Structure formats: C-alpha cells, structure tokens
Amino acid sequence: MGKVPVLSPRRDHARRGWLRGAPPPRWVKVLPVVLIAGVCAATLLSPDALDIGFLLGAIPPLAVLSYGPWATAVLGALVVAVLNIPAFNLNHPGNTDLLTITFVSVLSVFVSYVRSRRDAQLDLERTVAEAAQRAVVPPLPERVGPVRCVGLYRAAERGTLVGGDFFDVREGPHGVRAVMGDVQGHGLSAVATVASLLGAFREAVLDLPDLESVAARLDRRLVVDSAASRYAELFATAVLLEFSRDAQAVRMVSCGHPAPLLLSGGKVTEVDLVAWTPLGLGLSDGGPDSALTLRLEPGQSLFLASDGVSEARDASGTFYPLTDRLSALADTDPAVLADRVWADLVHHCPAVVDDVTMLVLTPASRDVR
C-alpha cells in the first residue's frame, strides 16, 4: 500500500496557478524574445517603414514576470540596440523615444531585482511552512504493525498541507490505534487545534490501556485548550480504532464522527456504531460507553472519510453518494482506492470547499512478523 499522497511541486504549481505565486508558464518566458523577433521580421519583410517600435517598449516589463535582473537588463539593452539599427527602420526614433524606453528598461531591472528577492523569501517561507505542517501531520507509513495504511489529505485552503481534518495510526503497547477527526473550522485557523489533539493522541496511545480512555483524554485536551482562551469554543468530531494484535478484530469508538465503512469485495456496509458526544464538550468524564468490537475477515478493509467527502455537492446541490460510489470502486486495490474516490469526488464536485480526508485500513494478519 502507498503512503499519504503528497502534491509534487509540479502538481502544487498547477493547483496554485501562475497568477497565485507559481512560476509562470513557458509561453510567458518566451514572449519577450518572440516579440523582438516578430517586430524585427515584420520591419525587414515590409517594403514600407512600420511605426511599430512602440511594441518593443513592452518587452522589459514582460521580462520582469519571468527573468532575473541580469536577463531583464540584457533584453532591455537589446531593445535599445534594435531601435538604433538602421536596417530595421523603426520610424527613426528620436531622443525622447530612446530615453523613455531606456528609463523603462532600467526601472524594469530594478523591479525584477525586487521581485527576485521577494520570491526567494517566499520560497523559503513556504519551505519552512511545509516542514512545520508535515511535522504536525507526517506522512503515513505503508504499514503499522499488522495493519496496512493508505491516507489521503486535501486541505481546503490553497497553498496549505494541513487544515481542520486529521488522522494518525500508531502502534503502542496496547496494539495499533488509529484516529480520524475534524475540528471546528478549517484552514490555518484550525491547525493549532489539530496539533494539540494529535499530540494528546500520540501520548495516550503509549499510556492508556483502553480506547475509551484515549477518547476521554482527547476530550479533556480540548476542554483545557478552550478554557485557556477567553473566546475559544473548541470542539471536534473523531472516530478511534484499536486493532487486536493479529488484526483480526477492531474496537471502535465514535465521538460524533461518521462511522467507518466496511469493505468486503464490492460490498460496502456502514458499521453500526453509536456516536458519543463530540470532543471538547466535556459532557462525560468517564469517556464513551458505546464502543463496538468488529471481527474482520480476510480481504476486508475499513474506509474512513471526513464529512468533506460525504457533504460535497455538485452544481445542483446533490450530495456525493459515497456509499454507492464505493460499491463501484471498492473492488480495486486498497492502495489506490483513496485516489480513485478523490478523482470521482472532484468529477462530481469540481469546487471542493472543505477539507477532504480518507483513510483505508486493511489487516495484513497473514504475514505478521
């Protein structure tokens, strides 16, 4: 099975668009050179003098979009040289025309220098931000103990890797435990809450003997965080799972989150899991009392998804039919199932406005070490 799909630089640039900070496309880079060549060719081929020298004045500003200060200076000097070559006969520009284009060229070099420095700083900040976000939600291993894992995360806010959804799979002294959740809000404003919950989960996996206590620990974490801020009202939904050591059984607890779906070949069944109150409300000091233990047969998988999947709507307002679509997609390799559901979701609702998270967990008990 694969790891959490990560946007490659090319895919990330395509998602942002060159007007949103990605590098300009190739045609923007070659446009200044093509424009110079076009003007020169037109003047040489025309029997009459053409008053098109003014077009060359656009070349230095266009160069700013793609080139650094040195390349911009070279293109500006080339424009001035072309205007002074008699063979092109560009209406014999006077001193005013030359001075204007020279001034524009010098100004373009300065702007290109400022832009290059700014882009370098933004690239550094983006690299640091990505490293910080990956520290919060690191890539999911292909396998945790006897459980094969595949996760997919698409943050709703452009340019971010982490939003209001979270998941993790960890092995501890009490078995393999997994969590998927959705905190209040989405985007960068929810990252602090996500980090707090994941930190509490990772500690609880090592310390607490049962799944209900883990859920209670997460609930207390949000209650404490909310009390520390005068205006915060933090809450989150989550579903927690605990696999037996041979991965042939799983114990589940839902805290207001959609129940997992059991995949068995092409059959999809929603697990009949009673939901406890969402995390952070502090309504039960003892934790949830509605845990469910499910026996897993060979070849079965569990599919978990955030409400960003089931509540995505198309142009007519129709919700994405997750269960029905999984019935058609679930017979594929679990390693690619999340990617195929994502592709199908985007086809149903091109403008996804919420964080989308999926997690596929498959026992691998036959080859447990």
PDB file of N, CA and C in Angstrom, residues 25-89:
ATOM      1  N   PRO A  25       4.148  30.155 -16.848  1.00  0.00           N
ATOM      2  CA  PRO A  25       4.254  29.111 -17.869  1.00  0.00           C
ATOM      3  C   PRO A  25       5.304  29.458 -18.915  1.00  0.00           C
ATOM      4  N   ARG A  26       5.631  28.468 -19.743  1.00  0.00           N
ATOM      5  CA  ARG A  26       6.710  28.629 -20.712  1.00  0.00           C
ATOM      6  C   ARG A  26       6.420  29.753 -21.706  1.00  0.00           C
ATOM      7  N   TRP A  27       5.124  29.887 -22.085  1.00  0.00           N
ATOM      8  CA  TRP A  27       4.829  30.899 -23.110  1.00  0.00           C
ATOM      9  C   TRP A  27       5.096  32.307 -22.601  1.00  0.00           C
ATOM     10  N   VAL A  28       4.967  32.539 -21.299  1.00  0.00           N
ATOM     11  CA  VAL A  28       5.271  33.859 -20.747  1.00  0.00           C
ATOM     12  C   VAL A  28       6.774  34.122 -20.818  1.00  0.00           C
ATOM     13  N   LYS A  29       7.586  33.081 -20.622  1.00  0.00           N
ATOM     14  CA  LYS A  29       9.038  33.245 -20.653  1.00  0.00           C
ATOM     15  C   LYS A  29       9.544  33.565 -22.063  1.00  0.00           C
ATOM     16  N   VAL A  30       8.938  32.932 -23.069  1.00  0.00           N
ATOM     17  CA  VAL A  30       9.438  33.129 -24.440  1.00  0.00           C
ATOM     18  C   VAL A  30       8.800  34.338 -25.120  1.00  0.00           C
ATOM     19  N   LEU A  31       7.774  34.921 -24.490  1.00  0.00           N
ATOM     20  CA  LEU A  31       7.065  36.028 -25.140  1.00  0.00           C
ATOM     21  C   LEU A  31       7.976  37.215 -25.464  1.00  0.00           C
ATOM     22  N   PRO A  32       8.857  37.689 -24.567  1.00  0.00           N
ATOM     23  CA  PRO A  32       9.721  38.828 -24.930  1.00  0.00           C
ATOM     24  C   PRO A  32      10.602  38.547 -26.143  1.00  0.00           C
ATOM     25  N   VAL A  33      11.178  37.352 -26.204  1.00  0.00           N
ATOM     26  CA  VAL A  33      12.043  37.009 -27.332  1.00  0.00           C
ATOM     27  C   VAL A  33      11.226  36.916 -28.619  1.00  0.00           C
ATOM     28  N   VAL A  34      10.055  36.312 -28.541  1.00  0.00           N
ATOM     29  CA  VAL A  34       9.190  36.194 -29.722  1.00  0.00           C
ATOM     30  C   VAL A  34       8.759  37.570 -30.208  1.00  0.00           C
ATOM     31  N   LEU A  35       8.477  38.481 -29.277  1.00  0.00           N
ATOM     32  CA  LEU A  35       8.042  39.820 -29.663  1.00  0.00           C
ATOM     33  C   LEU A  35       9.162  40.577 -30.380  1.00  0.00           C
ATOM     34  N   ILE A  36      10.385  40.471 -29.853  1.00  0.00           N
ATOM     35  CA  ILE A  36      11.519  41.114 -30.532  1.00  0.00           C
ATOM     36  C   ILE A  36      11.695  40.532 -31.938  1.00  0.00           C
ATOM     37  N   ALA A  37      11.688  39.211 -32.043  1.00  0.00           N
ATOM     38  CA  ALA A  37      11.869  38.573 -33.344  1.00  0.00           C
ATOM     39  C   ALA A  37      10.743  38.939 -34.300  1.00  0.00           C
ATOM     40  N   GLY A  38       9.518  39.029 -33.792  1.00  0.00           N
ATOM     41  CA  GLY A  38       8.387  39.371 -34.646  1.00  0.00           C
ATOM     42  C   GLY A  38       8.467  40.783 -35.186  1.00  0.00           C
ATOM     43  N   VAL A  39       8.852  41.735 -34.339  1.00  0.00           N
ATOM     44  CA  VAL A  39       8.975  43.128 -34.775  1.00  0.00           C
ATOM     45  C   VAL A  39      10.090  43.266 -35.815  1.00  0.00           C
ATOM     46  N   CYS A  40      11.232  42.620 -35.545  1.00  0.00           N
ATOM     47  CA  CYS A  40      12.346  42.694 -36.494  1.00  0.00           C
ATOM     48  C   CYS A  40      11.979  42.068 -37.835  1.00  0.00           C
ATOM     49  N   ALA A  41      11.326  40.904 -37.791  1.00  0.00           N
ATOM     50  CA  ALA A  41      10.945  40.234 -39.040  1.00  0.00           C
ATOM     51  C   ALA A  41       9.936  41.069 -39.822  1.00  0.00           C
ATOM     52  N   ALA A  42       8.986  41.683 -39.115  1.00  0.00           N
ATOM     53  CA  ALA A  42       7.968  42.476 -39.804  1.00  0.00           C
ATOM     54  C   ALA A  42       8.581  43.685 -40.497  1.00  0.00           C
ATOM     55  N   THR A  43       9.529  44.332 -39.854  1.00  0.00           N
ATOM     56  CA  THR A  43      10.147  45.521 -40.457  1.00  0.00           C
ATOM     57  C   THR A  43      11.025  45.154 -41.654  1.00  0.00           C
ATOM     58  N   LEU A  44      11.676  43.983 -41.589  1.00  0.00           N
ATOM     59  CA  LEU A  44      12.520  43.560 -42.704  1.00  0.00           C
ATOM     60  C   LEU A  44      11.708  43.110 -43.911  1.00  0.00           C
ATOM     61  N   LEU A  45      10.559  42.517 -43.669  1.00  0.00           N
ATOM     62  CA  LEU A  45       9.734  41.985 -44.759  1.00  0.00           C
ATOM     63  C   LEU A  45       8.818  43.034 -45.386  1.00  0.00           C
ATOM     64  N   SER A  46       8.553  44.124 -44.637  1.00  0.00           N
ATOM     65  CA  SER A  46       7.641  45.142 -45.168  1.00  0.00           C
ATOM     66  C   SER A  46       8.400  46.114 -46.086  1.00  0.00           C
ATOM     67  N   PRO A  47       7.841  46.433 -47.266  1.00  0.00           N
ATOM     68  CA  PRO A  47       8.504  47.392 -48.167  1.00  0.00           C
ATOM     69  C   PRO A  47       8.446  48.821 -47.645  1.00  0.00           C
ATOM     70  N   ASP A  48       7.517  49.082 -46.757  1.00  0.00           N
ATOM     71  CA  ASP A  48       7.350  50.430 -46.203  1.00  0.00           C
ATOM     72  C   ASP A  48       7.779  50.445 -44.738  1.00  0.00           C
ATOM     73  N   ALA A  49       8.136  51.625 -44.269  1.00  0.00           N
ATOM     74  CA  ALA A  49       8.509  51.784 -42.864  1.00  0.00           C
ATOM     75  C   ALA A  49       7.290  51.542 -41.975  1.00  0.00           C
ATOM     76  N   LEU A  50       7.479  50.783 -40.914  1.00  0.00           N
ATOM     77  CA  LEU A  50       6.393  50.468 -39.983  1.00  0.00           C
ATOM     78  C   LEU A  50       6.612  51.200 -38.670  1.00  0.00           C
ATOM     79  N   ASP A  51       5.573  51.846 -38.227  1.00  0.00           N
ATOM     80  CA  ASP A  51       5.650  52.570 -36.961  1.00  0.00           C
ATOM     81  C   ASP A  51       5.220  51.634 -35.823  1.00  0.00           C
ATOM     82  N   ILE A  52       6.018  50.582 -35.597  1.00  0.00           N
ATOM     83  CA  ILE A  52       5.675  49.600 -34.561  1.00  0.00           C
ATOM     84  C   ILE A  52       6.769  49.495 -33.492  1.00  0.00           C
ATOM     85  N   GLY A  53       7.656  50.446 -33.483  1.00  0.00           N
ATOM     86  CA  GLY A  53       8.725  50.425 -32.485  1.00  0.00           C
ATOM     87  C   GLY A  53       8.208  50.510 -31.065  1.00  0.00           C
ATOM     88  N   PHE A  54       7.008  51.075 -30.910  1.00  0.00           N
ATOM     89  CA  PHE A  54       6.456  51.207 -29.556  1.00  0.00           C
ATOM     90  C   PHE A  54       6.221  49.835 -28.904  1.00  0.00           C
ATOM     91  N   LEU A  55       6.042  48.785 -29.742  1.00  0.00           N
ATOM     92  CA  LEU A  55       5.822  47.450 -29.184  1.00  0.00           C
ATOM     93  C   LEU A  55       7.022  46.967 -28.381  1.00  0.00           C
ATOM     94  N   LEU A  56       8.207  47.421 -28.771  1.00  0.00           N
ATOM     95  CA  LEU A  56       9.405  46.991 -28.056  1.00  0.00           C
ATOM     96  C   LEU A  56       9.439  47.522 -26.626  1.00  0.00           C
ATOM     97  N   GLY A  57       8.712  48.604 -26.369  1.00  0.00           N
ATOM     98  CA  GLY A  57       8.687  49.150 -25.019  1.00  0.00           C
ATOM     99  C   GLY A  57       8.022  48.225 -24.010  1.00  0.00           C
ATOM    100  N   ALA A  58       7.247  47.235 -24.509  1.00  0.00           N
ATOM    101  CA  ALA A  58       6.590  46.295 -23.600  1.00  0.00           C
ATOM    102  C   ALA A  58       7.498  45.149 -23.188  1.00  0.00           C
ATOM    103  N   ILE A  59       8.641  44.991 -23.849  1.00  0.00           N
ATOM    104  CA  ILE A  59       9.485  43.820 -23.600  1.00  0.00           C
ATOM    105  C   ILE A  59      10.121  43.838 -22.211  1.00  0.00           C
ATOM    106  N   PRO A  60      10.746  44.932 -21.763  1.00  0.00           N
ATOM    107  CA  PRO A  60      11.324  44.904 -20.401  1.00  0.00           C
ATOM    108  C   PRO A  60      10.300  44.602 -19.309  1.00  0.00           C
ATOM    109  N   PRO A  61       9.092  45.231 -19.317  1.00  0.00           N
ATOM    110  CA  PRO A  61       8.116  44.853 -18.279  1.00  0.00           C
ATOM    111  C   PRO A  61       7.699  43.392 -18.363  1.00  0.00           C
ATOM    112  N   LEU A  62       7.583  42.844 -19.584  1.00  0.00           N
ATOM    113  CA  LEU A  62       7.237  41.432 -19.719  1.00  0.00           C
ATOM    114  C   LEU A  62       8.349  40.543 -19.171  1.00  0.00           C
ATOM    115  N   ALA A  63       9.593  40.975 -19.342  1.00  0.00           N
ATOM    116  CA  ALA A  63      10.720  40.185 -18.841  1.00  0.00           C
ATOM    117  C   ALA A  63      10.708  40.089 -17.323  1.00  0.00           C
ATOM    118  N   VAL A  64      10.163  41.105 -16.664  1.00  0.00           N
ATOM    119  CA  VAL A  64      10.117  41.103 -15.204  1.00  0.00           C
ATOM    120  C   VAL A  64       9.349  39.899 -14.677  1.00  0.00           C
ATOM    121  N   LEU A  65       8.325  39.437 -15.433  1.00  0.00           N
ATOM    122  CA  LEU A  65       7.487  38.335 -14.970  1.00  0.00           C
ATOM    123  C   LEU A  65       8.248  37.025 -14.867  1.00  0.00           C
ATOM    124  N   SER A  66       9.295  36.861 -15.687  1.00  0.00           N
ATOM    125  CA  SER A  66       9.943  35.555 -15.785  1.00  0.00           C
ATOM    126  C   SER A  66      11.428  35.560 -15.479  1.00  0.00           C
ATOM    127  N   TYR A  67      12.095  36.682 -15.651  1.00  0.00           N
ATOM    128  CA  TYR A  67      13.553  36.692 -15.612  1.00  0.00           C
ATOM    129  C   TYR A  67      14.082  37.506 -14.438  1.00  0.00           C
ATOM    130  N   GLY A  68      15.330  37.216 -14.103  1.00  0.00           N
ATOM    131  CA  GLY A  68      16.011  37.974 -13.078  1.00  0.00           C
ATOM    132  C   GLY A  68      16.530  39.290 -13.614  1.00  0.00           C
ATOM    133  N   PRO A  69      17.189  40.087 -12.758  1.00  0.00           N
ATOM    134  CA  PRO A  69      17.632  41.424 -13.183  1.00  0.00           C
ATOM    135  C   PRO A  69      18.644  41.395 -14.323  1.00  0.00           C
ATOM    136  N   TRP A  70      19.564  40.414 -14.345  1.00  0.00           N
ATOM    137  CA  TRP A  70      20.564  40.393 -15.406  1.00  0.00           C
ATOM    138  C   TRP A  70      19.927  40.105 -16.760  1.00  0.00           C
ATOM    139  N   ALA A  71      19.064  39.115 -16.829  1.00  0.00           N
ATOM    140  CA  ALA A  71      18.394  38.803 -18.086  1.00  0.00           C
ATOM    141  C   ALA A  71      17.491  39.945 -18.525  1.00  0.00           C
ATOM    142  N   THR A  72      16.836  40.606 -17.572  1.00  0.00           N
ATOM    143  CA  THR A  72      15.996  41.753 -17.905  1.00  0.00           C
ATOM    144  C   THR A  72      16.843  42.889 -18.476  1.00  0.00           C
ATOM    145  N   ALA A  73      18.036  43.108 -17.891  1.00  0.00           N
ATOM    146  CA  ALA A  73      18.933  44.147 -18.405  1.00  0.00           C
ATOM    147  C   ALA A  73      19.389  43.827 -19.824  1.00  0.00           C
ATOM    148  N   VAL A  74      19.688  42.553 -20.099  1.00  0.00           N
ATOM    149  CA  VAL A  74      20.108  42.155 -21.450  1.00  0.00           C
ATOM    150  C   VAL A  74      18.994  42.398 -22.454  1.00  0.00           C
ATOM    151  N   LEU A  75      17.768  42.038 -22.103  1.00  0.00           N
ATOM    152  CA  LEU A  75      16.638  42.261 -23.019  1.00  0.00           C
ATOM    153  C   LEU A  75      16.383  43.753 -23.233  1.00  0.00           C
ATOM    154  N   GLY A  76      16.533  44.554 -22.152  1.00  0.00           N
ATOM    155  CA  GLY A  76      16.362  45.997 -22.307  1.00  0.00           C
ATOM    156  C   GLY A  76      17.411  46.596 -23.224  1.00  0.00           C
ATOM    157  N   ALA A  77      18.666  46.158 -23.063  1.00  0.00           N
ATOM    158  CA  ALA A  77      19.727  46.648 -23.939  1.00  0.00           C
ATOM    159  C   ALA A  77      19.498  46.212 -25.383  1.00  0.00           C
ATOM    160  N   LEU A  78      18.964  45.004 -25.565  1.00  0.00           N
ATOM    161  CA  LEU A  78      18.673  44.520 -26.917  1.00  0.00           C
ATOM    162  C   LEU A  78      17.595  45.369 -27.575  1.00  0.00           C
ATOM    163  N   VAL A  79      16.601  45.793 -26.806  1.00  0.00           N
ATOM    164  CA  VAL A  79      15.540  46.655 -27.350  1.00  0.00           C
ATOM    165  C   VAL A  79      16.127  47.983 -27.819  1.00  0.00           C
ATOM    166  N   VAL A  80      16.966  48.596 -26.993  1.00  0.00           N
ATOM    167  CA  VAL A  80      17.586  49.870 -27.374  1.00  0.00           C
ATOM    168  C   VAL A  80      18.448  49.693 -28.624  1.00  0.00           C
ATOM    169  N   ALA A  81      19.185  48.578 -28.701  1.00  0.00           N
ATOM    170  CA  ALA A  81      20.024  48.325 -29.870  1.00  0.00           C
ATOM    171  C   ALA A  81      19.189  48.161 -31.128  1.00  0.00           C
ATOM    172  N   VAL A  82      18.094  47.436 -31.030  1.00  0.00           N
ATOM    173  CA  VAL A  82      17.225  47.220 -32.205  1.00  0.00           C
ATOM    174  C   VAL A  82      16.662  48.540 -32.708  1.00  0.00           C
ATOM    175  N   LEU A  83      16.302  49.428 -31.792  1.00  0.00           N
ATOM    176  CA  LEU A  83      15.757  50.729 -32.204  1.00  0.00           C
ATOM    177  C   LEU A  83      16.787  51.567 -32.953  1.00  0.00           C
ATOM    178  N   ASN A  84      18.073  51.304 -32.733  1.00  0.00           N
ATOM    179  CA  ASN A  84      19.122  52.111 -33.349  1.00  0.00           C
ATOM    180  C   ASN A  84      19.752  51.460 -34.578  1.00  0.00           C
ATOM    181  N   ILE A  85      19.313  50.267 -34.926  1.00  0.00           N
ATOM    182  CA  ILE A  85      19.856  49.598 -36.119  1.00  0.00           C
ATOM    183  C   ILE A  85      19.130  50.121 -37.353  1.00  0.00           C
ATOM    184  N   PRO A  86      19.818  50.762 -38.274  1.00  0.00           N
ATOM    185  CA  PRO A  86      19.157  51.358 -39.450  1.00  0.00           C
ATOM    186  C   PRO A  86      18.398  50.347 -40.295  1.00  0.00           C
ATOM    187  N   ALA A  87      18.864  49.118 -40.351  1.00  0.00           N
ATOM    188  CA  ALA A  87      18.213  48.134 -41.220  1.00  0.00           C
ATOM    189  C   ALA A  87      16.755  47.888 -40.844  1.00  0.00           C
ATOM    190  N   PHE A  88      16.413  48.057 -39.596  1.00  0.00           N
ATOM    191  CA  PHE A  88      15.034  47.811 -39.179  1.00  0.00           C
ATOM    192  C   PHE A  88      14.129  49.014 -39.447  1.00  0.00           C
ATOM    193  N   ASN A  89      14.724  50.195 -39.542  1.00  0.00           N
ATOM    194  CA  ASN A  89      13.968  51.383 -39.937  1.00  0.00           C
ATOM    195  C   ASN A  89      12.695  51.562 -39.106  1.00  0.00           C
TER     196      ASN A  89
END
